[in-house]
mmCIF file of C-alpha atoms and ligand atoms in Angstrom:
data_model
loop_
_atom_site.group_PDB
_atom_site.id
_atom_site.type_symbol
_atom_site.label_atom_id
_atom_site.label_comp_id
_atom_site.label_asym_id
_atom_site.label_seq_id
_atom_site.Cartn_x
_atom_site.Cartn_y
_atom_site.Cartn_z
ATOM 1 C CA MET Z 1 25.128 27.550 -20.472
ATOM 2 C CA VAL Z 2 21.385 26.616 -19.946
ATOM 3 C CA ILE Z 3 19.984 28.833 -17.609
ATOM 4 C CA HIS Z 4 17.569 27.350 -14.929
ATOM 5 C CA CYS Z 5 14.570 28.985 -13.654
ATOM 6 C CA LEU Z 6 11.951 27.174 -10.855
ATOM 7 C CA ILE Z 7 8.898 29.515 -10.444
ATOM 8 C CA ALA Z 8 5.976 29.094 -8.151
ATOM 9 C CA TYR Z 9 2.734 29.961 -9.563
ATOM 10 C CA LYS Z 10 0.092 30.405 -7.641
ATOM 11 C CA ASP Z 11 -3.009 29.626 -10.033
ATOM 12 C CA ILE Z 12 -6.059 31.848 -8.990
ATOM 13 C CA THR Z 13 -8.392 29.176 -10.382
ATOM 14 C CA MET Z 14 -7.062 25.919 -8.258
ATOM 15 C CA ARG Z 15 -5.677 28.350 -5.455
ATOM 16 C CA ASN Z 16 -2.643 28.110 -4.483
ATOM 17 C CA SER Z 17 -1.480 25.285 -6.984
ATOM 18 C CA VAL Z 18 2.265 24.775 -7.413
ATOM 19 C CA LEU Z 19 3.826 23.896 -11.042
ATOM 20 C CA LEU Z 20 7.076 24.066 -11.331
ATOM 21 C CA LEU Z 21 8.413 24.869 -15.075
ATOM 22 C CA SER Z 22 11.274 24.396 -15.983
ATOM 23 C CA ALA Z 23 11.931 26.496 -18.501
ATOM 24 C CA SER Z 24 14.829 25.008 -20.547
ATOM 25 C CA ILE Z 25 12.929 21.809 -21.918
ATOM 26 C CA THR Z 26 14.894 19.437 -23.766
ATOM 27 C CA ALA Z 27 14.984 16.201 -24.375
ATOM 28 C CA ALA Z 28 15.178 13.881 -21.635
ATOM 29 C CA SER Z 29 13.111 16.475 -19.664
ATOM 30 C CA ALA Z 30 10.416 15.430 -22.516
ATOM 31 C CA ASN Z 31 9.927 11.909 -21.232
ATOM 32 C CA GLU Z 32 9.041 12.815 -17.808
ATOM 33 C CA VAL Z 33 6.912 15.637 -16.800
ATOM 34 C CA ALA Z 34 6.703 17.491 -13.870
ATOM 35 C CA LYS Z 35 3.822 16.573 -11.179
ATOM 36 C CA ALA Z 36 2.822 16.785 -7.502
ATOM 37 C CA TYR Z 37 2.449 14.359 -5.450
ATOM 38 C CA ILE Z 38 2.022 12.428 -1.360
ATOM 39 C CA PRO Z 39 4.343 10.088 -0.253
ATOM 40 C CA TYR Z 40 3.275 7.539 1.887
ATOM 41 C CA VAL Z 41 5.593 4.486 3.500
ATOM 42 C CA TRP Z 42 4.197 1.675 1.113
ATOM 43 C CA ASN Z 43 5.731 -2.210 3.486
ATOM 44 C CA THR Z 44 2.398 -4.954 3.844
ATOM 45 C CA THR Z 45 4.596 -6.741 6.372
ATOM 46 C CA ALA Z 46 5.693 -3.289 8.501
ATOM 47 C CA PRO Z 47 1.953 -2.589 9.750
ATOM 48 C CA GLU Z 48 3.488 -0.068 12.183
ATOM 49 C CA ILE Z 49 4.940 2.311 9.322
ATOM 50 C CA HIS Z 50 3.287 0.706 6.169
ATOM 51 C CA ASP Z 51 1.148 3.854 4.283
ATOM 52 C CA HIS Z 52 2.007 6.904 7.168
ATOM 53 C CA PRO Z 53 2.526 9.506 4.988
ATOM 54 C CA VAL Z 54 6.138 10.622 4.735
ATOM 55 C CA GLN Z 55 6.942 14.173 6.388
ATOM 56 C CA ALA Z 56 9.202 17.071 6.049
ATOM 57 C CA GLN Z 57 9.951 17.745 9.667
ATOM 58 C CA ASN Z 58 13.269 20.811 10.554
ATOM 59 C CA GLY Z 59 14.839 19.319 7.496
ATOM 60 C CA PHE Z 60 14.725 15.723 7.635
ATOM 61 C CA PHE Z 61 11.757 13.730 6.690
ATOM 62 C CA TYR Z 62 10.003 10.463 8.198
ATOM 63 C CA THR Z 63 7.664 8.061 8.393
ATOM 64 C CA GLY Z 64 4.398 9.681 10.469
ATOM 65 C CA GLY Z 65 3.941 12.582 12.426
ATOM 66 C CA ASN Z 66 3.425 15.798 11.214
ATOM 67 C CA ALA Z 67 5.025 17.994 8.073
ATOM 68 C CA ASP Z 68 6.590 21.449 9.123
ATOM 69 C CA GLY Z 69 4.685 23.619 6.592
ATOM 70 C CA VAL Z 70 4.195 27.062 6.735
ATOM 71 C CA CYS Z 71 1.090 29.118 5.494
ATOM 72 C CA PRO Z 72 1.322 32.073 3.591
ATOM 73 C CA THR Z 73 0.189 35.069 5.307
ATOM 74 C CA TYR Z 74 -2.485 35.988 3.516
ATOM 75 C CA GLU Z 75 -3.442 32.757 5.431
ATOM 76 C CA PRO Z 76 -2.497 31.594 8.007
ATOM 77 C CA ASN Z 77 -4.555 28.810 8.389
ATOM 78 C CA CYS Z 78 -3.387 27.104 5.269
ATOM 79 C CA ALA Z 79 -5.171 23.670 4.438
ATOM 80 C CA SER Z 80 -1.650 21.671 3.540
ATOM 81 C CA SER Z 81 -0.054 23.062 6.866
ATOM 82 C CA ASN Z 82 0.793 19.128 7.627
ATOM 83 C CA THR Z 83 1.191 17.309 4.660
ATOM 84 C CA THR Z 84 4.230 17.027 3.039
ATOM 85 C CA ILE Z 85 3.458 18.112 -0.646
ATOM 86 C CA ILE Z 86 6.559 16.954 -3.122
ATOM 87 C CA SER Z 87 6.852 17.706 -7.010
ATOM 88 C CA GLY Z 88 9.494 16.515 -9.802
ATOM 89 C CA PRO Z 89 11.379 15.544 -11.633
ATOM 90 C CA THR Z 90 12.742 18.951 -13.650
ATOM 91 C CA THR Z 91 16.195 19.136 -15.233
ATOM 92 C CA SER Z 92 19.031 19.102 -12.518
ATOM 93 C CA PRO Z 93 19.899 22.473 -11.493
ATOM 94 C CA TYR Z 94 23.455 21.096 -11.733
ATOM 95 C CA ASN Z 95 23.059 19.097 -14.687
ATOM 96 C CA PRO Z 96 21.308 20.021 -17.852
ATOM 97 C CA ASN Z 97 21.236 16.999 -19.576
ATOM 98 C CA VAL Z 98 19.228 14.866 -16.844
ATOM 99 C CA THR Z 99 15.474 15.475 -15.809
ATOM 100 C CA ASP Z 100 15.707 13.507 -11.877
ATOM 101 C CA ALA Z 101 15.489 17.338 -9.242
ATOM 102 C CA PHE Z 102 12.677 16.708 -6.290
ATOM 103 C CA TRP Z 103 11.381 19.368 -4.234
ATOM 104 C CA LEU Z 104 9.563 20.180 -1.875
ATOM 105 C CA GLY Z 105 5.741 22.173 -3.322
ATOM 106 C CA VAL Z 106 6.019 24.874 -1.613
ATOM 107 C CA LEU Z 107 4.387 28.898 -3.248
ATOM 108 C CA ASP Z 108 8.781 30.181 -2.343
ATOM 109 C CA PRO Z 109 9.916 31.246 -5.600
ATOM 110 C CA HIS Z 110 13.715 29.862 -4.654
ATOM 111 C CA GLY Z 111 12.170 26.526 -4.621
ATOM 112 C CA GLN Z 112 13.474 23.887 -1.559
ATOM 113 C CA GLU Z 113 15.211 21.290 -3.621
ATOM 114 C CA MET Z 114 15.394 17.711 -1.898
ATOM 115 C CA VAL Z 115 18.848 16.812 -1.399
ATOM 116 C CA MET Z 116 20.404 14.026 0.311
ATOM 117 C CA ILE Z 117 23.275 14.791 2.837
ATOM 118 C CA GLY Z 118 25.583 11.906 3.732
ATOM 119 C CA HIS Z 119 23.097 9.447 4.238
ATOM 120 C CA ASP Z 120 20.346 11.464 5.404
ATOM 121 C CA PHE Z 121 17.115 12.546 3.378
ATOM 122 C CA ARG Z 122 16.860 15.827 3.962
ATOM 123 C CA TYR Z 123 15.550 19.636 1.954
ATOM 124 C CA THR Z 124 17.141 22.692 1.557
ATOM 125 C CA LEU Z 125 17.043 25.832 3.282
ATOM 126 C CA PRO Z 126 14.048 27.845 3.333
ATOM 127 C CA LYS Z 127 14.195 31.784 1.841
ATOM 128 C CA THR Z 128 17.204 31.434 0.127
ATOM 129 C CA ASN Z 129 18.140 30.840 -3.408
ATOM 130 C CA LEU Z 130 21.926 28.710 -2.475
ATOM 131 C CA GLY Z 131 20.964 24.973 -2.466
ATOM 132 C CA ASN Z 132 22.705 24.246 0.463
ATOM 133 C CA GLY Z 133 24.152 25.609 4.203
ATOM 134 C CA PRO Z 134 28.023 25.833 3.854
ATOM 135 C CA ASN Z 135 30.466 23.357 4.254
ATOM 136 C CA GLU Z 136 27.122 20.615 4.094
ATOM 137 C CA LYS Z 137 27.705 17.991 0.936
ATOM 138 C CA ALA Z 138 24.271 17.872 -0.972
ATOM 139 C CA ILE Z 139 23.650 15.153 -3.232
ATOM 140 C CA ASN Z 140 20.635 16.260 -5.164
ATOM 141 C CA THR Z 141 20.197 13.332 -8.015
ATOM 142 C CA PRO Z 142 19.065 11.191 -9.366
ATOM 143 C CA PHE Z 143 15.562 10.944 -8.148
ATOM 144 C CA SER Z 144 12.648 9.138 -10.087
ATOM 145 C CA VAL Z 145 9.581 8.349 -10.726
ATOM 146 C CA GLU Z 146 8.886 4.477 -11.594
ATOM 147 C CA PHE Z 147 6.165 1.857 -11.704
ATOM 148 C CA ASP Z 148 7.570 -0.810 -8.653
ATOM 149 C CA ASP Z 149 5.828 -4.745 -10.251
ATOM 150 C CA PHE Z 150 6.732 -5.772 -6.486
ATOM 151 C CA SER Z 151 3.858 -3.793 -5.279
ATOM 152 C CA GLN Z 152 2.449 -2.601 -7.671
ATOM 153 C CA GLN Z 153 2.843 1.399 -7.173
ATOM 154 C CA THR Z 154 4.689 4.127 -8.367
ATOM 155 C CA VAL Z 155 6.755 5.099 -6.097
ATOM 156 C CA LEU Z 156 9.812 7.132 -5.664
ATOM 157 C CA ARG Z 157 13.506 5.878 -5.547
ATOM 158 C CA PHE Z 158 17.148 7.627 -4.891
ATOM 159 C CA ASN Z 159 20.069 6.315 -6.895
ATOM 160 C CA GLY Z 160 17.099 3.612 -8.106
ATOM 161 C CA ASP Z 161 16.956 1.964 -4.901
ATOM 162 C CA ASP Z 162 13.955 2.596 -2.607
ATOM 163 C CA TRP Z 163 14.849 3.513 1.823
ATOM 164 C CA VAL Z 164 14.636 3.137 4.743
ATOM 165 C CA GLY Z 165 12.908 4.088 8.065
ATOM 166 C CA CYS Z 166 15.496 4.049 10.834
ATOM 167 C CA GLN Z 167 15.140 4.201 14.500
ATOM 168 C CA VAL Z 168 16.717 8.028 15.678
ATOM 169 C CA LEU Z 169 17.446 9.461 19.373
ATOM 170 C CA ASP Z 170 15.572 12.528 20.401
ATOM 171 C CA THR Z 171 18.269 13.991 22.416
ATOM 172 C CA VAL Z 172 15.864 16.164 23.852
ATOM 173 C CA THR Z 173 13.853 13.688 25.516
ATOM 174 C CA GLY Z 174 16.871 11.091 24.870
ATOM 175 C CA ARG Z 175 14.281 8.314 24.029
ATOM 176 C CA ILE Z 176 13.664 6.772 20.656
ATOM 177 C CA LYS Z 177 11.256 8.832 18.264
ATOM 178 C CA PRO Z 178 7.929 7.545 17.615
ATOM 179 C CA ASP Z 179 8.469 8.213 14.334
ATOM 180 C CA LEU Z 180 11.430 6.426 11.889
ATOM 181 C CA ILE Z 181 13.751 9.042 10.076
ATOM 182 C CA VAL Z 182 14.424 8.434 6.139
ATOM 183 C CA GLN Z 183 17.850 7.553 4.980
ATOM 184 C CA ALA Z 184 18.349 6.478 1.294
ATOM 185 C CA LEU Z 185 19.163 2.304 1.147
ATOM 186 C CA THR Z 186 21.469 2.953 -2.132
ATOM 187 C CA PHE Z 187 23.747 4.636 0.346
ATOM 188 C CA GLY Z 188 23.826 1.024 3.088
ATOM 189 C CA SER Z 189 21.650 3.230 5.720
ATOM 190 C CA VAL Z 190 20.826 -0.357 7.520
ATOM 191 C CA LEU Z 191 24.284 -1.441 7.626
ATOM 192 C CA TRP Z 192 24.907 2.231 9.350
ATOM 193 C CA ALA Z 193 22.451 1.935 11.399
ATOM 194 C CA ASN Z 194 22.895 -0.427 13.033
ATOM 195 C CA ALA Z 195 26.128 -0.517 14.131
ATOM 196 C CA PHE Z 196 24.263 1.530 17.033
ATOM 197 C CA GLU Z 197 21.808 -0.810 17.277
ATOM 198 C CA TYR Z 198 19.027 1.090 15.934
ATOM 199 C CA LYS Z 199 16.415 -0.965 14.149
ATOM 200 C CA CYS Z 200 15.572 0.340 10.413
ATOM 201 C CA THR Z 201 13.011 -0.941 7.841
ATOM 202 C CA PRO Z 202 13.152 -0.349 4.561
ATOM 203 C CA PHE Z 203 9.918 0.296 2.142
ATOM 204 C CA LYS Z 204 9.068 1.737 -0.920
ATOM 205 C CA MET Z 205 7.792 5.391 -0.998
ATOM 206 C CA ARG Z 206 4.597 5.308 -2.760
ATOM 207 C CA LEU Z 207 3.465 8.618 -4.732
ATOM 208 C CA GLU Z 208 0.208 9.491 -4.468
ATOM 209 C CA GLU Z 209 -0.608 13.045 -7.166
ATOM 210 C CA THR Z 210 -2.130 15.431 -5.681
ATOM 211 C CA THR Z 211 -3.678 19.139 -6.256
ATOM 212 C CA ALA Z 212 -3.750 19.837 -2.838
ATOM 213 C CA PRO Z 213 -2.447 23.296 -2.240
ATOM 214 C CA ALA Z 214 0.718 24.509 -2.201
ATOM 215 C CA VAL Z 215 2.604 25.760 1.630
ATOM 216 C CA ASP Z 216 4.701 29.054 1.496
ATOM 217 C CA TYR Z 217 7.369 26.801 3.096
ATOM 218 C CA TYR Z 218 8.351 23.921 5.351
ATOM 219 C CA ARG Z 219 10.924 24.546 8.131
ATOM 220 C CA ARG Z 220 14.256 23.635 8.664
ATOM 221 C CA ASP Z 221 15.595 25.918 11.536
ATOM 222 C CA CYS Z 222 19.319 26.429 11.322
ATOM 223 C CA PRO Z 223 22.304 25.461 13.166
ATOM 224 C CA ASP Z 224 23.458 27.749 15.547
ATOM 225 C CA LYS Z 225 27.428 27.746 14.331
ATOM 226 C CA TRP Z 226 24.815 28.780 10.392
ATOM 227 C CA LYS Z 227 22.953 31.930 12.773
ATOM 228 C CA LYS Z 228 26.646 32.934 13.726
ATOM 229 C CA CYS Z 229 28.249 32.786 10.357
ATOM 230 C CA CYS Z 230 25.603 33.615 7.715
ATOM 231 C CA PRO Z 231 22.765 35.058 8.969
ATOM 232 C CA GLU Z 232 21.128 35.757 5.242
ATOM 233 C CA LEU Z 233 20.918 31.520 5.262
ATOM 234 C CA CYS Z 234 18.095 31.684 7.984
ATOM 235 C CA VAL Z 235 14.703 32.150 8.148
ATOM 236 C CA SER Z 236 14.146 34.580 11.081
HETATM 237 C C1 LIG V 301 -3.659 17.806 9.727
HETATM 238 O O1 LIG V 301 -4.098 18.856 9.353
HETATM 239 C C2 LIG V 301 -6.221 18.782 9.157
HETATM 240 C C3 LIG V 301 -6.578 19.933 9.557
HETATM 241 O O2 LIG V 301 -6.180 20.358 10.412
HETATM 242 C C4 LIG V 301 -6.593 17.403 10.176
HETATM 243 O O3 LIG V 301 -7.880 17.325 9.840
HETATM 244 C C5 LIG V 301 -5.822 16.030 9.905
HETATM 245 O O4 LIG V 301 -6.044 15.276 11.131
HETATM 246 C C6 LIG V 301 -4.057 16.331 10.418
HETATM 247 N N1 LIG V 301 -3.249 15.546 9.649
HETATM 248 C C7 LIG V 301 -2.707 14.735 10.514
HETATM 249 C C8 LIG V 301 -1.716 13.768 9.934
HETATM 250 O O5 LIG V 301 -2.362 14.955 12.291
HETATM 251 C C1 LIG V 302 25.384 17.457 -21.389
HETATM 252 O O1 LIG V 302 25.630 17.098 -22.485
HETATM 253 C C2 LIG V 302 27.081 18.003 -23.677
HETATM 254 C C3 LIG V 302 27.011 17.561 -24.672
HETATM 255 O O2 LIG V 302 26.152 16.562 -24.448
HETATM 256 C C4 LIG V 302 27.975 17.486 -22.849
HETATM 257 O O3 LIG V 302 29.028 18.494 -23.654
HETATM 258 C C5 LIG V 302 28.560 17.884 -21.570
HETATM 259 O O4 LIG V 302 29.472 18.011 -21.102
HETATM 260 C C6 LIG V 302 26.884 17.394 -19.930
HETATM 261 N N1 LIG V 302 27.146 18.394 -19.325
HETATM 262 C C7 LIG V 302 27.120 17.675 -18.773
HETATM 263 C C8 LIG V 302 27.053 18.625 -16.707
HETATM 264 O O5 LIG V 302 27.563 16.621 -17.861
HETATM 265 C C1 LIG V 303 9.895 -4.573 4.558
HETATM 266 O O1 LIG V 303 9.531 -4.851 6.071
HETATM 267 C C2 LIG V 303 10.265 -6.171 6.229
HETATM 268 C C3 LIG V 303 10.941 -5.389 7.995
HETATM 269 O O2 LIG V 303 11.581 -5.139 8.328
HETATM 270 C C4 LIG V 303 11.565 -6.323 5.515
HETATM 271 O O3 LIG V 303 12.480 -7.270 5.807
HETATM 272 C C5 LIG V 303 10.760 -5.834 4.221
HETATM 273 O O4 LIG V 303 12.191 -5.812 2.845
HETATM 274 C C6 LIG V 303 10.557 -4.895 4.362
HETATM 275 N N1 LIG V 303 10.081 -4.879 2.199
HETATM 276 C C7 LIG V 303 9.409 -3.809 1.893
HETATM 277 C C8 LIG V 303 8.819 -3.608 0.190
HETATM 278 O O5 LIG V 303 11.122 -2.665 2.049
#
């Protein structure tokens, strides 16, 4: 069995930059080199979302707004707290033969993996080495970094496909949220969302390489049921 190791590495000279190192260097992982990126919406015919940052917010990704980055205690006003930094690809934690896992760029040594839960693009709970919460089926791969001929941009794909941003109801205000929630096109999200008459807009996820410093972790609150069953999963 191959042991995989994700190391969040604090580089003194580069001020907290995160390197994701896979301990198992395989032939497959030589093809793609893990890098840190900031993801953006690319769709020039949808100016209302074009060039918005794709932001990690409480376990989901949205086309805009601020990221829920939590600063390390030693630097409470860290520069990247409202920026989503992603890193990859690395060897899959579930299959040593493929290099297609992606992570949020964090200092948390457990990492925060990017996953699909149902049709939603999500990320795992902070401060736990458990892949995901109880009773949720997550699909972590395949992510790939590709050069897209149409947009002439470097993009992130899931299962070889692009993305959609869909309108979503804010259960607190009872209104549609200003930012669209990100889903994988590969699961036919457009059809799913249209069933609720919420508008979805396809887009390509443009990646911009970055050396911005990492945050400690990105917030994702525990649902109440998890707080009851498994409080050890929940950062208080
Ligand atoms: C993020 O925070 C910085 C500094 O606090 C600010 O200059 C920048 O406009 C913010 N970005 C967004 C998207 O709000
Ligand atoms: C990885 O490749 C090896 C050798 O070809 C194979 O035995 C193994 O089943 C593969 N693992 C997975 C999870 O596909
Ligand atoms: C951009 O959005 C428009 C309007 O929803 C859609 O028709 C088009 O396919 C999208 N383009 C890309 C490249 O995703």
